[in-house]
Amino acid sequence: MDRNRLQHQVACMRRSLFDQGYLDEPFIQLEELQDDANPNFVQEIVTLFYTNSARLIQNIEHALNSRPIDFNKLDDHMHQFKGSSSSIGAKKVTNECTVFRDYCSAENAEGCSRSFQQVKQEYAILRRKLEVYLQMVRQAAVSQTA
Amino acid sequence: MAPGEANSGNGGQILKPFTFNEIVLRNRLTALVVDGDNFCRLLEQGILQAYGLETQSVDNGDAAVELIASGAKFDLILIDMLLPILDGLEATRRIRAMGVRCKMLGVTAFSGERERQAFLAAGVDVFVEKPLGPEILIPILRELDEQYPSI
């Protein structure tokens, strides 16, 4: 694929990630942190986000499966996940985390379980889209230096 | 599309372009980041370093209090509310009780008015719901920079 077409595709995909509400302004701040001194910053921070998220999701799942459910601990884990999701600009994931926390404060176990499925779904969708997008960004960068 | 420009999901509103060059600090400001989440801690440090600050970080409230008690001085402290070992509210109280008057930002994923009042009452100067953005940080950094006399 020629260089211009690749760059155009990258720009379109980036625009759609924002237009469709998957990403928000904090992601732009991350992109601005990337420079010649830190050329892979976005990929590195996103990878760290995946690792961190996997751990938090596991903690939440464990807390949800415990009997009795410790809603305080559950809320703490989701609070952390909401914090890191919002920091990367993962808008839809953050919104679902807020819904979950409402159920949690009402100690509604069924609501928490349902809403957690939504959190995981949004996270999985975002992760897939980011992986595709960042791969295209890398391809475009390689074609630029070629 | 220029870096920093995008259409948000809000009916095509253009997001304000942003660059870390919007502010150039004359002084080498120092900051402490206190966050129990590895990702958030590294990200906040990265952001502050991009602005030109020298940073340290700890992952719990007790370590923050101990660091300050040992004599470490900072122009700015970013502290989360939910922290292991010693929570952010109590850590903030103890830091202020030591006579520390530097700017403290309570940066947290909590968004309720009750949490805001509690954090402000504990001693933070500004309550910030995560994520910490340039619209909050830049004016604060300018203010801190101007506290130092011009050469």
CSV table of C-alpha atoms in Angstrom, one decimal:
chain,number,residue,atom,x,y,z
A,1,MET,CA,0.0,0.0,0.0
A,2,ASP,CA,1.5,3.4,-0.9
A,3,ARG,CA,2.6,5.8,1.7
A,4,ASN,CA,0.0,8.5,1.2
A,5,ARG,CA,-2.9,6.0,1.2
A,6,LEU,CA,-1.5,4.4,4.5
A,7,GLN,CA,-1.3,7.8,6.2
A,8,HIS,CA,-4.8,8.6,5.0
A,9,GLN,CA,-6.1,5.3,6.4
A,10,VAL,CA,-4.3,6.0,9.7
A,11,ALA,CA,-5.9,9.5,9.9
A,12,CYS,CA,-9.4,8.1,9.1
A,13,MET,CA,-9.1,5.4,11.6
A,14,ARG,CA,-7.9,7.8,14.3
A,15,ARG,CA,-10.8,10.2,13.6
A,16,SER,CA,-13.3,7.3,13.8
A,17,LEU,CA,-12.0,6.2,17.2
A,18,PHE,CA,-12.8,9.7,18.5
A,19,ASP,CA,-16.0,10.2,16.5
A,20,GLN,CA,-17.4,6.9,17.7
A,21,GLY,CA,-16.6,7.7,21.3
A,22,TYR,CA,-14.0,5.0,21.9
A,23,LEU,CA,-11.3,7.5,22.7
A,24,ASP,CA,-11.3,10.9,24.3
A,25,GLU,CA,-9.0,13.9,24.8
A,26,PRO,CA,-6.6,12.2,27.3
A,27,PHE,CA,-5.4,10.0,24.4
A,28,ILE,CA,-4.3,13.1,22.5
A,29,GLN,CA,-2.2,14.0,25.5
A,30,LEU,CA,-0.5,10.6,25.3
A,31,GLU,CA,0.2,11.1,21.6
A,32,GLU,CA,1.8,14.4,22.4
A,33,LEU,CA,4.2,12.7,24.9
A,34,GLN,CA,5.6,10.7,22.0
A,35,ASP,CA,8.6,12.3,20.4
A,36,ASP,CA,12.0,11.5,19.0
A,37,ALA,CA,13.3,10.7,22.5
A,38,ASN,CA,10.3,8.4,23.1
A,39,PRO,CA,9.3,7.2,19.7
A,40,ASN,CA,7.2,4.2,21.0
A,41,PHE,CA,5.6,6.0,23.9
A,42,VAL,CA,2.0,5.4,22.9
A,43,GLN,CA,2.5,1.7,22.2
A,44,GLU,CA,4.3,1.3,25.5
A,45,ILE,CA,1.7,3.1,27.5
A,46,VAL,CA,-1.1,1.2,25.8
A,47,THR,CA,0.7,-2.1,26.4
A,48,LEU,CA,1.1,-1.2,30.1
A,49,PHE,CA,-2.7,-0.3,30.1
A,50,TYR,CA,-3.5,-3.8,28.8
A,51,THR,CA,-1.3,-5.5,31.5
A,52,ASN,CA,-2.7,-3.3,34.2
A,53,SER,CA,-6.3,-3.9,33.0
A,54,ALA,CA,-5.9,-7.7,32.8
A,55,ARG,CA,-4.9,-7.7,36.5
A,56,LEU,CA,-7.7,-5.4,37.6
A,57,ILE,CA,-10.3,-7.4,35.6
A,58,GLN,CA,-9.1,-10.6,37.2
A,59,ASN,CA,-9.4,-8.9,40.7
A,60,ILE,CA,-12.9,-7.8,39.9
A,61,GLU,CA,-13.9,-11.2,38.7
A,62,HIS,CA,-12.5,-12.8,41.8
A,63,ALA,CA,-14.3,-10.3,44.0
A,64,LEU,CA,-17.6,-10.9,42.1
A,65,ASN,CA,-17.3,-14.7,42.5
A,66,SER,CA,-16.6,-14.5,46.3
A,67,ARG,CA,-19.3,-15.3,48.7
A,68,PRO,CA,-20.3,-13.1,50.4
A,69,ILE,CA,-19.4,-10.4,48.0
A,70,ASP,CA,-17.3,-7.7,49.6
A,71,PHE,CA,-18.8,-4.7,47.8
A,72,ASN,CA,-16.2,-2.3,49.2
A,73,LYS,CA,-13.3,-4.3,47.8
A,74,LEU,CA,-15.2,-4.7,44.5
A,75,ASP,CA,-15.7,-1.0,44.3
A,76,ASP,CA,-12.0,-0.3,45.0
A,77,HIS,CA,-10.9,-2.6,42.2
A,78,MET,CA,-13.4,-1.0,39.7
A,79,HIS,CA,-12.4,2.5,41.0
A,80,GLN,CA,-8.8,1.7,40.0
A,81,PHE,CA,-9.9,0.4,36.6
A,82,LYS,CA,-12.0,3.5,36.0
A,83,GLY,CA,-9.0,5.7,36.9
A,84,SER,CA,-6.7,4.0,34.5
A,85,SER,CA,-9.3,3.8,31.7
A,86,SER,CA,-10.1,7.5,32.0
A,87,SER,CA,-6.4,8.4,32.1
A,88,ILE,CA,-5.8,6.8,28.7
A,89,GLY,CA,-9.0,8.3,27.3
A,90,ALA,CA,-11.0,5.1,27.1
A,91,LYS,CA,-14.3,6.8,27.1
A,92,LYS,CA,-16.8,4.0,26.6
A,93,VAL,CA,-14.9,1.7,29.1
A,94,THR,CA,-14.9,4.6,31.7
A,95,ASN,CA,-18.7,5.1,31.2
A,96,GLU,CA,-19.4,1.4,31.8
A,97,CYS,CA,-17.2,1.5,34.9
A,98,THR,CA,-19.4,4.3,36.3
A,99,VAL,CA,-22.5,2.2,35.7
A,100,PHE,CA,-20.9,-0.7,37.5
A,101,ARG,CA,-20.0,1.5,40.5
A,102,ASP,CA,-23.6,2.6,40.8
A,103,TYR,CA,-24.7,-1.0,41.1
A,104,CYS,CA,-21.9,-1.6,43.5
A,105,SER,CA,-22.9,1.2,45.8
A,106,ALA,CA,-26.4,-0.2,45.8
A,107,GLU,CA,-24.9,-3.7,46.6
A,108,ASN,CA,-26.8,-5.1,43.6
A,109,ALA,CA,-24.9,-8.2,42.7
A,110,GLU,CA,-26.8,-9.1,39.6
A,111,GLY,CA,-26.5,-5.6,38.3
A,112,CYS,CA,-22.8,-5.7,39.0
A,113,SER,CA,-22.4,-9.0,37.1
A,114,ARG,CA,-24.4,-7.7,34.1
A,115,SER,CA,-22.6,-4.4,34.0
A,116,PHE,CA,-19.2,-6.1,34.3
A,117,GLN,CA,-20.0,-8.0,31.2
A,118,GLN,CA,-20.5,-4.6,29.5
A,119,VAL,CA,-17.2,-3.3,30.9
A,120,LYS,CA,-15.3,-6.3,29.6
A,121,GLN,CA,-17.0,-6.1,26.2
A,122,GLU,CA,-16.1,-2.4,25.8
A,123,TYR,CA,-12.6,-3.1,26.9
A,124,ALA,CA,-12.2,-6.0,24.4
A,125,ILE,CA,-13.6,-3.8,21.6
A,126,LEU,CA,-11.3,-0.9,22.4
A,127,ARG,CA,-8.3,-3.2,22.7
A,128,ARG,CA,-9.0,-4.7,19.3
A,129,LYS,CA,-9.4,-1.4,17.6
A,130,LEU,CA,-6.3,0.1,19.3
A,131,GLU,CA,-4.3,-2.9,18.2
A,132,VAL,CA,-5.3,-2.5,14.6
A,133,TYR,CA,-4.8,1.3,14.7
A,134,LEU,CA,-1.4,1.1,16.3
A,135,GLN,CA,-0.3,-1.6,13.8
A,136,MET,CA,-1.3,0.8,11.0
A,137,VAL,CA,0.6,3.6,12.7
A,138,ARG,CA,3.7,1.4,12.8
A,139,GLN,CA,3.3,0.4,9.2
A,140,ALA,CA,2.9,4.1,8.2
A,141,ALA,CA,6.0,5.0,10.2
A,142,VAL,CA,8.0,2.3,8.5
A,143,SER,CA,6.8,3.4,5.0
A,144,GLN,CA,7.9,7.0,5.9
A,145,THR,CA,11.4,6.0,6.7
A,146,ALA,CA,11.7,3.7,3.7
B,1,MET,CA,-5.0,15.8,10.4
B,2,ALA,CA,-2.5,17.6,12.6
B,3,PRO,CA,-1.4,16.0,15.9
B,4,GLY,CA,-3.7,16.8,18.7
B,5,GLU,CA,-6.7,17.5,16.4
B,6,ALA,CA,-9.7,15.2,16.3
B,7,ASN,CA,-13.4,15.2,16.1
B,8,SER,CA,-14.9,14.0,19.4
B,9,GLY,CA,-18.0,12.0,19.6
B,10,ASN,CA,-19.9,15.1,20.6
B,11,GLY,CA,-21.5,16.0,17.3
B,12,GLY,CA,-18.2,16.6,15.5
B,13,GLN,CA,-16.8,19.2,18.0
B,14,ILE,CA,-13.2,19.8,17.3
B,15,LEU,CA,-11.0,19.0,20.3
B,16,LYS,CA,-8.6,21.8,21.2
B,17,PRO,CA,-5.1,21.0,19.8
B,18,PHE,CA,-2.6,20.6,22.6
B,19,THR,CA,1.1,20.6,22.8
B,20,PHE,CA,3.5,20.4,25.7
B,21,ASN,CA,5.2,23.5,24.3
B,22,GLU,CA,2.2,25.6,25.4
B,23,ILE,CA,4.2,26.3,28.6
B,24,VAL,CA,7.9,26.8,29.0
B,25,LEU,CA,9.0,26.8,32.6
B,26,ARG,CA,11.8,29.0,33.7
B,27,ASN,CA,12.5,27.0,36.8
B,28,ARG,CA,13.1,23.3,37.4
B,29,LEU,CA,10.0,22.5,39.4
B,30,THR,CA,9.8,19.3,41.4
B,31,ALA,CA,6.8,17.0,41.9
B,32,LEU,CA,5.8,14.0,43.9
B,33,VAL,CA,3.2,11.6,42.4
B,34,VAL,CA,1.4,9.4,44.9
B,35,ASP,CA,-0.8,6.8,43.2
B,36,GLY,CA,-1.3,3.1,44.0
B,37,ASP,CA,-2.0,2.3,40.4
B,38,ASN,CA,1.2,1.5,38.5
B,39,PHE,CA,-0.2,2.7,35.2
B,40,CYS,CA,-1.6,6.0,36.5
B,41,ARG,CA,1.6,6.7,38.4
B,42,LEU,CA,3.8,6.2,35.4
B,43,LEU,CA,1.5,8.2,33.2
B,44,GLU,CA,1.3,11.2,35.6
B,45,GLN,CA,5.0,11.2,36.0
B,46,GLY,CA,5.4,11.1,32.2
B,47,ILE,CA,3.1,14.0,31.8
B,48,LEU,CA,4.9,16.1,34.4
B,49,GLN,CA,8.3,15.2,33.0
B,50,ALA,CA,7.1,16.3,29.5
B,51,TYR,CA,6.4,19.7,31.0
B,52,GLY,CA,9.9,19.8,32.3
B,53,LEU,CA,9.4,18.8,36.0
B,54,GLU,CA,11.7,16.6,38.0
B,55,THR,CA,9.5,13.9,39.5
B,56,GLN,CA,9.5,11.2,42.1
B,57,SER,CA,6.7,8.7,42.8
B,58,VAL,CA,5.5,6.4,45.6
B,59,ASP,CA,2.7,3.9,45.5
B,60,ASN,CA,1.1,4.4,48.9
B,61,GLY,CA,0.3,7.1,51.4
B,62,ASP,CA,2.6,5.9,54.1
B,63,ALA,CA,5.6,6.1,51.8
B,64,ALA,CA,4.6,9.7,50.8
B,65,VAL,CA,4.4,10.8,54.4
B,66,GLU,CA,7.8,9.2,55.2
B,67,LEU,CA,9.4,10.8,52.2
B,68,ILE,CA,8.2,14.2,53.2
B,69,ALA,CA,9.1,13.6,56.9
B,70,SER,CA,12.6,12.7,55.7
B,71,GLY,CA,13.0,16.3,54.4
B,72,ALA,CA,12.2,15.9,50.7
B,73,LYS,CA,10.7,19.1,49.3
B,74,PHE,CA,8.5,19.4,46.3
B,75,ASP,CA,6.8,22.3,44.5
B,76,LEU,CA,3.8,20.1,43.7
B,77,ILE,CA,2.3,16.9,45.1
B,78,LEU,CA,-0.2,14.8,43.1
B,79,ILE,CA,-2.0,12.4,45.4
B,80,ASP,CA,-4.8,9.9,44.8
B,81,MET,CA,-7.5,9.4,47.3
B,82,LEU,CA,-7.5,5.6,47.2
B,83,LEU,CA,-4.1,4.4,48.3
B,84,PRO,CA,-2.9,1.2,50.0
B,85,ILE,CA,-1.5,1.2,53.5
B,86,LEU,CA,-2.4,4.8,54.3
B,87,ASP,CA,-5.2,6.4,52.2
B,88,GLY,CA,-4.9,9.7,50.5
B,89,LEU,CA,-7.0,11.7,52.9
B,90,GLU,CA,-5.0,10.7,55.9
B,91,ALA,CA,-1.7,11.0,54.1
B,92,THR,CA,-2.7,14.6,53.0
B,93,ARG,CA,-3.7,15.5,56.6
B,94,ARG,CA,-0.3,14.2,57.9
B,95,ILE,CA,1.7,16.0,55.2
B,96,ARG,CA,-0.1,19.3,56.0
B,97,ALA,CA,0.3,18.7,59.7
B,98,MET,CA,4.1,18.7,59.1
B,99,GLY,CA,3.7,22.3,58.0
B,100,VAL,CA,4.1,21.5,54.2
B,101,ARG,CA,2.4,24.3,52.3
B,102,CYS,CA,3.3,23.3,48.7
B,103,LYS,CA,0.5,22.9,46.1
B,104,MET,CA,-1.3,19.6,46.5
B,105,LEU,CA,-3.6,18.2,43.8
B,106,GLY,CA,-6.0,15.5,44.8
B,107,VAL,CA,-6.2,13.5,41.6
B,108,THR,CA,-8.7,10.7,41.8
B,109,ALA,CA,-11.2,8.6,39.9
B,110,PHE,CA,-13.8,9.6,42.5
B,111,SER,CA,-16.2,12.3,41.2
B,112,GLY,CA,-18.7,12.8,44.0
B,113,GLU,CA,-19.2,16.1,45.9
B,114,ARG,CA,-18.8,14.2,49.2
B,115,GLU,CA,-15.3,13.0,48.1
B,116,ARG,CA,-14.4,16.5,46.8
B,117,GLN,CA,-15.3,18.1,50.1
B,118,ALA,CA,-13.5,15.4,52.1
B,119,PHE,CA,-10.3,15.8,50.0
B,120,LEU,CA,-10.3,19.6,50.2
B,121,ALA,CA,-11.0,19.4,54.0
B,122,ALA,CA,-8.0,17.0,54.3
B,123,GLY,CA,-5.8,19.7,52.8
B,124,VAL,CA,-5.5,19.4,49.0
B,125,ASP,CA,-5.7,22.7,47.1
B,126,VAL,CA,-7.4,21.4,44.1
B,127,PHE,CA,-9.6,18.4,43.6
B,128,VAL,CA,-9.1,16.8,40.1
B,129,GLU,CA,-11.2,14.0,38.7
B,130,LYS,CA,-9.0,11.8,36.6
B,131,PRO,CA,-7.6,12.2,34.0
B,132,LEU,CA,-5.4,15.1,34.8
B,133,GLY,CA,-5.5,17.4,31.8
B,134,PRO,CA,-3.5,20.4,30.6
B,135,GLU,CA,-6.4,22.8,31.2
B,136,ILE,CA,-6.0,22.1,35.0
B,137,LEU,CA,-2.2,21.6,35.0
B,138,ILE,CA,-0.9,24.5,32.9
B,139,PRO,CA,-2.3,27.3,35.0
B,140,ILE,CA,-1.0,25.6,38.1
B,141,LEU,CA,2.5,25.1,36.7
B,142,ARG,CA,2.6,28.8,35.5
B,143,GLU,CA,1.6,29.9,39.0
B,144,LEU,CA,4.3,27.8,40.6
B,145,ASP,CA,6.9,28.9,38.1
B,146,GLU,CA,6.1,32.6,38.8
B,147,GLN,CA,6.7,32.1,42.6
B,148,TYR,CA,10.4,31.9,41.9
B,149,PRO,CA,12.1,35.3,41.4
B,150,SER,CA,13.1,36.2,37.8
B,151,ILE,CA,16.9,36.0,37.2
